[in-house]
CSV table of C-alpha atoms in Angstrom, one decimal:
chain,number,residue,atom,x,y,z
A,12,MET,CA,1.6,59.8,35.4
A,13,GLU,CA,2.3,56.1,34.2
A,14,TYR,CA,0.1,53.2,35.0
A,15,ILE,CA,0.2,49.5,34.7
A,16,VAL,CA,-2.6,48.3,32.6
A,17,ARG,CA,-3.2,44.2,33.1
A,18,PHE,CA,-4.4,42.2,30.5
A,19,ALA,CA,-6.1,38.7,29.8
A,20,GLN,CA,-3.3,36.4,28.2
A,21,THR,CA,-6.3,36.1,25.5
A,22,HIS,CA,-6.9,36.4,22.2
A,23,GLU,CA,-3.4,38.8,22.4
A,24,THR,CA,-3.8,40.1,19.5
A,25,PHE,CA,-7.1,41.6,20.4
A,26,ARG,CA,-6.1,43.3,23.4
A,27,ARG,CA,-4.1,47.1,21.7
A,28,PRO,CA,-6.7,47.8,19.2
A,29,GLU,CA,-9.1,47.7,22.3
A,30,LEU,CA,-7.8,50.0,24.8
A,31,GLU,CA,-7.0,52.4,21.8
A,32,ALA,CA,-9.8,52.3,21.0
A,33,LEU,CA,-11.8,54.0,24.0
A,34,ALA,CA,-8.9,55.8,24.5
A,35,THR,CA,-10.7,57.2,20.6
A,36,LEU,CA,-14.5,57.2,22.2
A,37,TRP,CA,-14.0,59.2,25.4
A,38,ASN,CA,-11.3,61.3,23.4
A,39,ILE,CA,-8.4,59.8,26.3
A,40,GLU,CA,-4.8,61.3,26.4
A,41,LEU,CA,-2.7,57.6,26.5
A,42,LYS,CA,1.0,56.9,25.7
A,43,ILE,CA,1.6,52.9,25.9
A,44,VAL,CA,4.9,53.3,26.8
A,45,THR,CA,5.3,49.6,26.9
A,46,TYR,CA,3.0,46.3,25.6
A,47,SER,CA,4.1,42.9,24.1
A,48,GLU,CA,2.2,40.5,23.1
A,49,ASP,CA,3.9,37.5,25.3
A,50,SER,CA,2.9,39.3,28.2
A,51,PRO,CA,-0.1,40.6,30.4
A,52,PHE,CA,1.8,43.6,31.8
A,53,CYS,CA,0.9,47.1,29.6
A,54,VAL,CA,2.6,50.2,30.8
A,55,VAL,CA,1.1,52.9,29.8
A,56,ARG,CA,0.5,57.4,29.8
A,57,LEU,CA,-1.8,58.4,31.8
A,58,PRO,CA,-3.5,62.0,32.9
A,59,SER,CA,-5.6,60.4,36.3
A,60,ASP,CA,-7.2,57.8,38.3
A,61,ASP,CA,-10.0,58.7,37.4
A,62,VAL,CA,-8.8,58.5,33.8
A,63,ALA,CA,-7.9,55.2,34.2
A,64,ARG,CA,-10.1,53.2,36.0
A,65,LYS,CA,-12.6,55.2,33.0
A,66,LEU,CA,-9.8,53.4,30.2
A,67,VAL,CA,-10.7,50.0,31.4
A,68,SER,CA,-13.8,50.6,33.0
A,69,ARG,CA,-15.7,48.2,30.3
A,70,ALA,CA,-12.6,46.8,28.7
A,71,ILE,CA,-13.5,43.4,27.7
A,72,LEU,CA,-9.6,42.2,27.8
A,73,VAL,CA,-8.3,44.2,30.1
A,74,ASP,CA,-8.8,42.7,34.0
A,75,SER,CA,-7.1,45.6,36.5
A,76,VAL,CA,-5.1,48.9,36.3
A,77,TYR,CA,-2.7,50.0,38.5
A,78,GLU,CA,-1.3,53.2,39.3
A,79,LEU,CA,3.7,52.4,38.8
A,80,TRP,CA,5.1,52.8,41.8
A,81,GLY,CA,8.5,51.1,40.9
A,82,SER,CA,10.3,48.3,38.1
A,83,GLY,CA,13.1,46.6,38.0
A,84,PRO,CA,14.4,43.4,36.8
A,85,ASN,CA,15.7,42.4,40.2
A,86,TYR,CA,14.2,43.1,43.7
A,87,GLU,CA,17.7,45.8,44.3
A,88,ALA,CA,16.2,47.3,41.5
A,89,LEU,CA,12.6,47.7,42.3
A,90,HIS,CA,13.6,49.4,46.0
A,91,ALA,CA,15.2,51.6,44.4
A,92,ASP,CA,12.9,52.2,41.7
A,93,VAL,CA,9.9,52.5,45.0
A,94,LYS,CA,12.1,55.0,46.5
A,95,ALA,CA,12.7,57.0,43.8
A,96,LYS,CA,10.0,57.6,41.8
A,97,SER,CA,7.2,57.3,44.9
A,98,GLN,CA,8.3,58.5,47.3
A,99,GLY,CA,6.4,61.6,47.1
A,100,LYS,CA,2.8,59.4,47.2
A,101,TRP,CA,4.0,57.7,50.7
A,102,ASP,CA,2.2,59.9,53.1
A,103,LYS,CA,-1.0,59.9,51.6
A,104,TYR,CA,-1.5,56.3,53.1
A,105,THR,CA,0.3,55.9,56.6
A,106,THR,CA,-3.2,55.9,58.3
A,107,THR,CA,-5.8,54.4,55.3
A,108,SER,CA,-5.5,49.7,55.6
A,109,PHE,CA,-4.5,48.5,53.3
A,110,ARG,CA,-3.4,44.7,51.8
A,111,PHE,CA,0.0,43.5,49.7
A,112,ASN,CA,-0.9,41.0,47.4
A,113,VAL,CA,1.6,39.8,45.4
A,114,HIS,CA,1.3,37.6,42.5
A,115,GLY,CA,3.7,35.5,39.3
A,116,TYR,CA,2.5,35.2,35.9
A,117,GLN,CA,3.5,31.3,34.7
A,118,CYS,CA,4.6,30.5,38.0
A,119,LYS,CA,2.8,30.1,41.1
A,120,LEU,CA,4.0,31.3,44.9
A,121,THR,CA,3.0,30.0,47.9
A,122,ASN,CA,1.8,31.4,50.9
A,123,LYS,CA,5.5,31.2,52.4
A,124,GLU,CA,7.2,32.6,49.2
A,125,GLN,CA,5.1,35.3,49.2
A,126,ARG,CA,5.9,37.0,53.0
A,127,PRO,CA,9.4,37.7,52.4
A,128,ILE,CA,8.4,40.1,49.5
A,129,ILE,CA,6.1,41.9,50.8
A,130,GLU,CA,8.0,42.6,53.9
A,131,SER,CA,10.7,43.5,51.9
A,132,PHE,CA,8.3,46.9,51.6
A,133,SER,CA,8.5,47.1,55.1
A,134,TYR,CA,10.2,50.8,55.3
A,135,LEU,CA,7.4,51.9,54.0
A,136,PRO,CA,6.3,54.1,56.7
A,137,PHE,CA,2.4,53.0,56.0
A,138,ASP,CA,0.8,52.5,60.0
A,139,GLY,CA,-2.8,51.7,59.2
A,140,PRO,CA,-4.4,48.4,59.7
A,141,ILE,CA,-3.8,45.7,58.0
A,142,LYS,CA,-7.1,44.8,56.4
A,143,MET,CA,-7.6,41.2,53.9
A,144,LYS,CA,-10.8,42.0,53.1
A,145,ASP,CA,-12.2,45.4,51.8
A,146,ALA,CA,-9.0,47.6,52.8
A,147,ASP,CA,-9.2,51.3,51.8
A,148,VAL,CA,-5.5,50.7,49.7
A,149,GLN,CA,-3.8,47.9,47.6
A,150,PHE,CA,-0.9,47.7,46.5
A,151,TRP,CA,0.7,44.8,44.0
A,152,VAL,CA,3.6,42.8,43.6
A,153,PHE,CA,3.5,41.6,40.0
A,154,GLU,CA,6.4,38.9,38.8
A,155,GLU,CA,7.0,38.1,35.6
A,156,TYR,CA,8.4,35.0,34.6
A,157,GLU,CA,9.4,32.9,31.3
A,158,MET,CA,8.5,29.6,30.9
A,159,TYR,CA,10.0,27.7,33.6
A,160,ALA,CA,13.0,29.7,34.6
A,161,PRO,CA,13.9,30.3,38.5
A,162,SER,CA,13.7,33.3,39.6
A,163,PRO,CA,11.9,36.5,37.7
A,164,LYS,CA,12.9,38.0,34.9
A,165,PHE,CA,10.9,41.6,35.8
A,166,LEU,CA,9.1,43.1,38.2
A,167,TYR,CA,6.5,45.4,38.7
A,168,PHE,CA,4.8,47.1,42.4
A,169,SER,CA,1.2,49.0,42.2
A,170,ARG,CA,-0.7,50.3,43.8
A,171,PHE,CA,-5.1,49.4,42.7
A,172,ILE,CA,-6.8,51.9,40.9
A,173,GLY,CA,-9.9,49.3,39.1
A,174,PRO,CA,-11.5,46.8,37.3
A,175,GLY,CA,-11.6,46.1,33.9
A,176,GLY,CA,-14.8,44.5,32.3
A,177,ARG,CA,-14.3,41.3,31.4
A,178,ASP,CA,-17.2,40.3,34.6
A,179,THR,CA,-19.4,41.1,31.2
A,180,VAL,CA,-18.5,38.0,29.3
A,181,LEU,CA,-20.8,36.1,32.5
A,182,LYS,CA,-24.0,38.0,32.0
A,183,TYR,CA,-23.8,37.7,27.9
A,184,ASP,CA,-22.6,34.1,27.7
A,185,LEU,CA,-23.9,32.0,24.6
A,186,LYS,CA,-24.9,29.1,27.2
A,187,LYS,CA,-27.4,31.7,29.1
A,188,ARG,CA,-28.1,32.7,26.3
A,189,ARG,CA,-31.9,32.2,25.3
A,190,TYR,CA,-31.8,32.0,21.6
A,191,ILE,CA,-28.6,31.4,19.6
A,192,SER,CA,-27.2,29.2,16.4
A,193,THR,CA,-24.7,27.4,15.5
A,194,THR,CA,-23.1,30.0,14.5
A,195,SER,CA,-23.9,32.9,17.1
A,196,MET,CA,-20.5,34.5,16.9
A,197,ASP,CA,-18.6,33.9,21.1
A,198,ALA,CA,-19.9,36.5,23.8
A,199,GLU,CA,-16.7,37.4,24.1
A,200,LEU,CA,-15.3,38.6,21.0
A,201,ALA,CA,-18.3,40.1,20.3
A,202,LEU,CA,-18.2,43.0,22.7
A,203,ILE,CA,-14.6,43.4,21.5
A,204,THR,CA,-15.8,43.7,18.8
A,205,ALA,CA,-18.6,46.3,19.8
A,206,ASN,CA,-15.7,48.1,21.6
A,207,ILE,CA,-13.9,48.4,18.1
A,208,ALA,CA,-16.7,49.3,16.4
A,209,LEU,CA,-16.6,52.1,19.4
A,210,ALA,CA,-20.2,51.1,19.4
A,211,ARG,CA,-22.4,54.4,22.2
A,212,PRO,CA,-24.7,55.7,23.5
A,213,GLY,CA,-26.5,57.7,20.7
A,214,GLY,CA,-24.8,55.6,18.1
A,215,LEU,CA,-26.8,54.3,15.5
A,216,PHE,CA,-25.1,50.2,14.6
A,217,TYR,CA,-26.4,48.0,11.8
A,218,ASP,CA,-25.2,43.9,11.2
A,219,PRO,CA,-26.3,42.7,7.9
A,220,PHE,CA,-25.3,39.6,8.8
A,221,MET,CA,-27.3,39.0,12.0
A,222,GLY,CA,-28.2,36.0,12.7
A,223,THR,CA,-29.6,35.3,16.2
A,224,GLY,CA,-28.3,39.2,17.1
A,225,GLY,CA,-25.4,38.6,18.6
A,226,PHE,CA,-23.2,41.8,17.6
A,227,PRO,CA,-26.2,44.2,18.2
A,228,ILE,CA,-26.8,42.9,21.0
A,229,ALA,CA,-23.1,43.8,22.0
A,230,CYS,CA,-23.8,47.2,20.5
A,231,ALA,CA,-26.4,48.0,22.1
A,232,HIS,CA,-25.2,46.8,25.8
A,233,PHE,CA,-22.2,49.8,25.4
A,234,GLY,CA,-26.2,52.3,25.1
A,235,ALA,CA,-26.1,51.8,21.1
A,236,MET,CA,-29.4,52.1,18.9
A,237,THR,CA,-29.6,48.9,17.2
A,238,THR,CA,-30.4,47.6,13.9
A,239,GLY,CA,-29.6,44.5,11.9
A,240,SER,CA,-31.3,42.5,8.6
A,241,ASP,CA,-30.9,39.1,7.3
A,242,ILE,CA,-31.5,37.1,3.6
A,243,ASP,CA,-32.5,34.3,5.9
A,244,ALA,CA,-36.1,35.7,8.3
A,245,ARG,CA,-36.3,32.1,10.2
A,246,SER,CA,-33.1,33.0,12.3
A,247,ILE,CA,-34.4,36.2,13.1
A,248,ARG,CA,-38.4,35.4,13.1
A,249,GLY,CA,-37.4,32.0,15.5
A,250,LYS,CA,-40.1,31.0,17.7
A,251,PRO,CA,-43.0,32.8,19.3
A,252,ASN,CA,-40.4,32.5,22.7
A,253,ARG,CA,-36.8,32.3,21.2
A,254,ASN,CA,-36.5,35.0,18.6
A,255,VAL,CA,-33.9,37.8,18.4
A,256,LEU,CA,-36.2,39.8,20.6
A,257,SER,CA,-36.0,37.7,23.5
A,258,ASN,CA,-32.6,37.6,23.2
A,259,TYR,CA,-32.8,41.3,23.8
A,260,ALA,CA,-35.9,41.4,26.5
A,261,GLN,CA,-33.5,38.4,28.4
A,262,TYR,CA,-30.8,41.7,28.8
A,263,ASP,CA,-33.5,44.3,29.1
A,264,LEU,CA,-32.9,45.7,26.6
A,265,THR,CA,-35.3,46.1,24.3
A,266,ASP,CA,-35.4,50.5,24.4
A,267,TYR,CA,-32.3,49.7,22.4
A,268,TRP,CA,-33.4,47.7,19.4
A,269,LEU,CA,-35.7,49.5,16.4
A,270,ASP,CA,-36.3,46.9,14.1
A,271,TRP,CA,-35.6,44.1,11.4
A,272,PHE,CA,-35.9,44.2,7.8
A,273,ILE,CA,-35.2,41.1,5.2
A,274,SER,CA,-32.8,41.5,2.6
A,275,ASP,CA,-28.6,40.4,1.4
A,276,LEU,CA,-26.6,43.5,1.3
A,277,THR,CA,-27.0,43.5,-2.6
A,278,ASN,CA,-31.2,44.4,-2.4
A,279,THR,CA,-30.4,46.6,1.1
A,280,PRO,CA,-33.9,49.2,1.1
A,281,LEU,CA,-31.6,51.0,2.6
A,282,ARG,CA,-30.9,54.7,0.7
A,283,ILE,CA,-30.0,56.7,3.3
A,284,SER,CA,-26.8,57.9,3.1
A,285,ARG,CA,-24.1,58.6,5.3
A,286,PHE,CA,-26.4,58.5,9.1
A,287,LEU,CA,-24.8,54.5,10.5
A,288,ASP,CA,-21.9,55.2,12.9
A,289,GLY,CA,-20.8,51.8,13.2
A,290,ILE,CA,-21.6,48.5,10.9
A,291,VAL,CA,-20.7,45.6,12.8
A,292,CYS,CA,-20.5,41.9,11.0
A,293,ASP,CA,-19.4,38.7,10.1
A,294,PRO,CA,-20.6,37.9,6.9
A,295,PRO,CA,-21.3,34.3,6.0
A,296,TYR,CA,-18.8,32.0,5.2
A,297,GLY,CA,-20.1,30.6,2.6
A,298,VAL,CA,-18.3,26.6,4.1
A,299,ARG,CA,-22.3,24.7,5.4
A,300,GLU,CA,-23.4,25.8,1.8
A,301,GLY,CA,-22.6,28.4,-0.6
A,302,LEU,CA,-23.0,31.8,-0.1
A,303,LYS,CA,-26.7,33.2,-2.4
A,304,VAL,CA,-28.1,36.4,-2.6
A,305,LEU,CA,-31.4,37.2,-3.8
A,306,GLY,CA,-32.1,37.1,-8.0
A,307,ARG,CA,-31.8,34.0,-10.7
A,308,LYS,CA,-28.9,32.9,-12.4
A,309,ASP,CA,-30.2,34.0,-16.2
A,310,GLY,CA,-30.2,37.7,-14.2
A,311,GLY,CA,-34.1,37.5,-14.9
A,312,GLY,CA,-36.9,37.2,-11.9
A,313,THR,CA,-36.9,40.9,-11.8
A,314,GLU,CA,-40.9,41.3,-13.2
A,315,ALA,CA,-43.3,41.6,-10.7
A,316,VAL,CA,-45.5,38.1,-10.7
A,317,TYR,CA,-49.0,37.3,-9.2
A,318,ILE,CA,-51.7,34.9,-8.2
A,319,ASN,CA,-55.1,35.5,-8.4
A,320,GLY,CA,-54.3,38.9,-8.4
A,321,VAL,CA,-52.4,39.2,-5.3
A,322,ALA,CA,-48.7,39.1,-5.9
A,323,ALA,CA,-46.2,36.4,-5.2
A,324,HIS,CA,-43.3,37.9,-2.8
A,325,LEU,CA,-46.5,38.9,-0.6
A,326,GLN,CA,-47.6,35.2,0.1
A,327,GLU,CA,-47.7,33.5,3.1
A,328,GLY,CA,-44.7,30.6,2.0
A,329,PHE,CA,-42.9,32.9,-0.3
A,330,ILE,CA,-39.4,31.5,-1.1
A,331,PRO,CA,-37.5,34.4,-3.1
A,332,PRO,CA,-35.1,33.3,-6.0
A,333,LYS,CA,-31.0,32.8,-4.5
A,334,ARG,CA,-28.6,32.8,-6.2
A,335,ALA,CA,-24.5,31.1,-6.0
A,336,TYR,CA,-22.6,34.8,-4.6
A,337,SER,CA,-18.4,35.4,-4.3
A,338,PHE,CA,-17.3,35.9,-1.0
A,339,ASP,CA,-14.7,38.2,-2.9
A,340,ALA,CA,-17.5,40.0,-4.5
A,341,MET,CA,-19.1,40.5,-0.7
A,342,LEU,CA,-15.9,41.6,0.4
A,343,ASP,CA,-16.2,45.0,-2.1
A,344,ASP,CA,-20.2,44.4,-1.7
A,345,ILE,CA,-19.0,45.3,2.5
A,346,LEU,CA,-16.6,47.7,1.7
A,347,ASP,CA,-18.7,49.8,-0.6
A,348,PHE,CA,-21.8,50.2,1.5
A,349,ALA,CA,-19.9,51.0,4.0
A,350,ALA,CA,-18.2,53.9,2.2
A,351,GLN,CA,-21.8,55.2,1.5
A,352,THR,CA,-23.5,55.1,4.6
A,353,LEU,CA,-21.1,55.8,7.4
A,354,VAL,CA,-20.7,58.6,8.8
A,355,ASP,CA,-17.6,60.8,9.3
A,356,ARG,CA,-15.4,58.7,11.6
A,357,GLY,CA,-17.6,56.1,11.9
A,358,ARG,CA,-16.5,52.4,11.2
A,359,LEU,CA,-17.1,49.0,10.2
A,360,ALA,CA,-15.6,46.1,12.2
A,361,ILE,CA,-16.5,43.0,10.1
A,362,TRP,CA,-14.7,40.1,10.2
A,363,MET,CA,-13.4,37.7,6.9
A,364,PRO,CA,-11.6,34.6,7.4
A,365,THR,CA,-8.5,32.8,6.0
A,366,ALA,CA,-6.0,29.6,5.5
A,367,ASN,CA,-2.9,30.4,8.0
A,368,GLU,CA,-1.0,30.3,4.1
A,369,ASP,CA,-2.8,33.1,2.6
A,370,ILE,CA,-2.7,35.3,6.7
A,371,GLU,CA,-0.4,38.1,4.6
A,372,LEU,CA,-2.6,38.1,1.7
A,373,ALA,CA,-3.8,41.8,0.9
A,374,ILE,CA,-6.5,43.0,2.8
A,375,PRO,CA,-9.6,44.4,1.3
A,376,GLU,CA,-9.3,48.4,0.8
A,377,HIS,CA,-11.2,51.4,-0.1
A,378,GLN,CA,-10.6,55.0,-0.6
A,379,CYS,CA,-13.4,56.4,1.4
A,380,LEU,CA,-12.0,54.0,4.4
A,381,LYS,CA,-9.3,53.4,6.7
A,382,LEU,CA,-8.2,49.9,7.6
A,383,VAL,CA,-7.3,51.1,11.2
A,384,ALA,CA,-7.0,47.1,13.7
A,385,ASN,CA,-6.6,43.5,12.2
A,386,CYS,CA,-6.6,41.2,14.5
A,387,ILE,CA,-6.0,37.1,14.2
A,388,GLN,CA,-8.3,34.7,15.5
A,389,MET,CA,-5.6,32.2,14.8
A,390,PHE,CA,-7.9,28.1,14.8
A,391,ASN,CA,-5.7,24.7,13.9
A,392,LYS,CA,-5.6,25.5,10.2
A,393,TRP,CA,-7.0,28.0,9.0
A,394,SER,CA,-8.0,31.7,10.8
A,395,ARG,CA,-10.0,34.8,10.8
A,396,ARG,CA,-9.1,38.4,11.1
A,397,LEU,CA,-11.2,40.9,12.6
A,398,LEU,CA,-10.7,44.2,10.1
A,399,THR,CA,-11.6,47.4,11.4
A,400,TYR,CA,-12.0,50.2,8.7
A,401,GLU,CA,-12.8,54.3,9.6
A,402,ARG,CA,-14.6,56.2,7.3
A,403,LEU,CA,-12.8,59.2,6.1
A,404,PRO,CA,-14.3,63.5,5.4
A,405,ASP,CA,-15.2,63.2,2.4
A,406,GLU,CA,-12.4,66.7,2.4
A,407,LEU,CA,-9.8,63.3,3.4
A,408,VAL,CA,-11.1,61.4,0.8
A,409,GLY,CA,-10.1,63.8,-2.6
A,410,GLU,CA,-11.6,62.9,-5.8
A,411,LEU,CA,-13.0,59.1,-5.8
A,412,ILE,CA,-11.3,56.8,-8.2
A,413,PRO,CA,-14.3,54.6,-9.5
A,414,ARG,CA,-13.8,51.1,-7.8
A,415,THR,CA,-13.7,48.1,-10.8
A,416,LYS,CA,-15.6,46.0,-10.2
A,417,ARG,CA,-14.3,42.5,-9.1
A,418,ILE,CA,-15.0,40.1,-11.8
A,419,VAL,CA,-14.9,36.4,-10.2
A,420,GLU,CA,-15.4,33.9,-12.5
A,421,GLY,CA,-17.3,30.6,-11.9
A,422,SER,CA,-20.6,30.1,-10.4
A,423,ASN,CA,-20.9,27.2,-8.2
A,424,ALA,CA,-19.9,27.7,-4.4
A,425,ASP,CA,-16.4,26.2,-4.9
A,426,GLU,CA,-15.4,28.2,-8.1
A,427,LEU,CA,-16.7,31.3,-6.5
A,428,ASN,CA,-15.2,30.9,-3.1
A,429,ASN,CA,-11.6,30.3,-2.9
A,430,PHE,CA,-11.5,29.8,1.1
A,431,ARG,CA,-14.6,27.7,0.9
A,432,ARG,CA,-12.8,25.0,-1.6
A,433,LYS,CA,-9.5,25.0,0.8
A,434,TYR,CA,-11.4,23.9,3.6
A,435,PHE,CA,-12.9,21.4,2.2
A,436,GLU,CA,-9.1,20.1,1.1
A,437,GLY,CA,-7.7,20.4,4.4
A,438,PHE,CA,-5.8,23.5,3.8
A,439,LYS,CA,-3.9,22.0,1.7
A,440,PRO,CA,-0.3,23.5,0.8
A,441,SER,CA,-1.0,25.8,-3.2
A,442,THR,CA,0.9,24.7,-5.9
A,443,PRO,CA,2.6,27.1,-7.7
A,444,SER,CA,-0.2,27.4,-10.8
A,445,GLU,CA,-2.7,28.0,-8.0
A,446,LYS,CA,-1.3,31.4,-6.3
């Protein structure tokens, strides 16, 4: 059966990956018939109304889903298609209450303009009462216009099946959250990330750069058990009544929160292999301050230090030494960590920034990980991408080839982070010698 998925016209490069991820999550046979980032209407094939309703129920970028009864470039073709394809369904709705709606994309229709459109469907044998509120069945006519065009370029006639999950965004709006920081991820994008990462009941999801907990909270909303860590304990601890745990309590999600710990990814205490169902993260970009990891520049500081018989790192006010860290090396370390800790088909969803001129640069790769989605959020002169990888089963990986450790020369933040340098240069075009 064919259905219309009506997308929100925002974050266009995320819409199809989110829908396909949800189909993967529920093992739904999804066939995308027509899709364009320039249109909110996507025609798909699905087994039944119940499956269609379930598919979009938690999709953040889906407004609603409809059973497609007909389509065409004009009303003559639309009516002919409705009569040819849907006539066998008419008897089911002859006595039920119903309502007609007309919606124009990139064109607003007045009530006066809608009336003749609705009346053109008078051949349908619907004798039930018309209800403008709480009707048993809703029928929708969609007109799709080019910008400023006087007439629609395409038309759809459909029956409403169910809403998407966009209302969830309002619940997690950062403006209403008790504890956030200047770098807290937008709630809508955090929920989309959790969907693409396949957050689900029974799954264990981890954020190694959790900050104020935006991604773990989004995963917990979908029923996943969550945990996280951060090199800066202050961001997690917050204050007594304003911290990550208070955010979980605000949304009644404390049952889905395991615990947190202080660590950077290169010094993680996690040693269990292949136990995570998902990793979701937005690593620091190193713009406000250079990227750092635990350790000293000279590689020393590994020996234990005692003060009055007490280990220095256990004393109140202890601040561990940190050294500059390469952004490229961080990406490699994240992929290595994901390959070592994700279960088969587990997913890594990671955000990374890039200058717009470098948008087609090579995406980080790993022998054990398959890239399944590449979504782009554009800003003025730079962008950030949500890269989603899937852990391949060992039998599909073959013989492991040792990865060559990337050598990044430099000792300060700008030398170790090409994106930071370009950010403060205003993203000027690169010279041939820089490329």
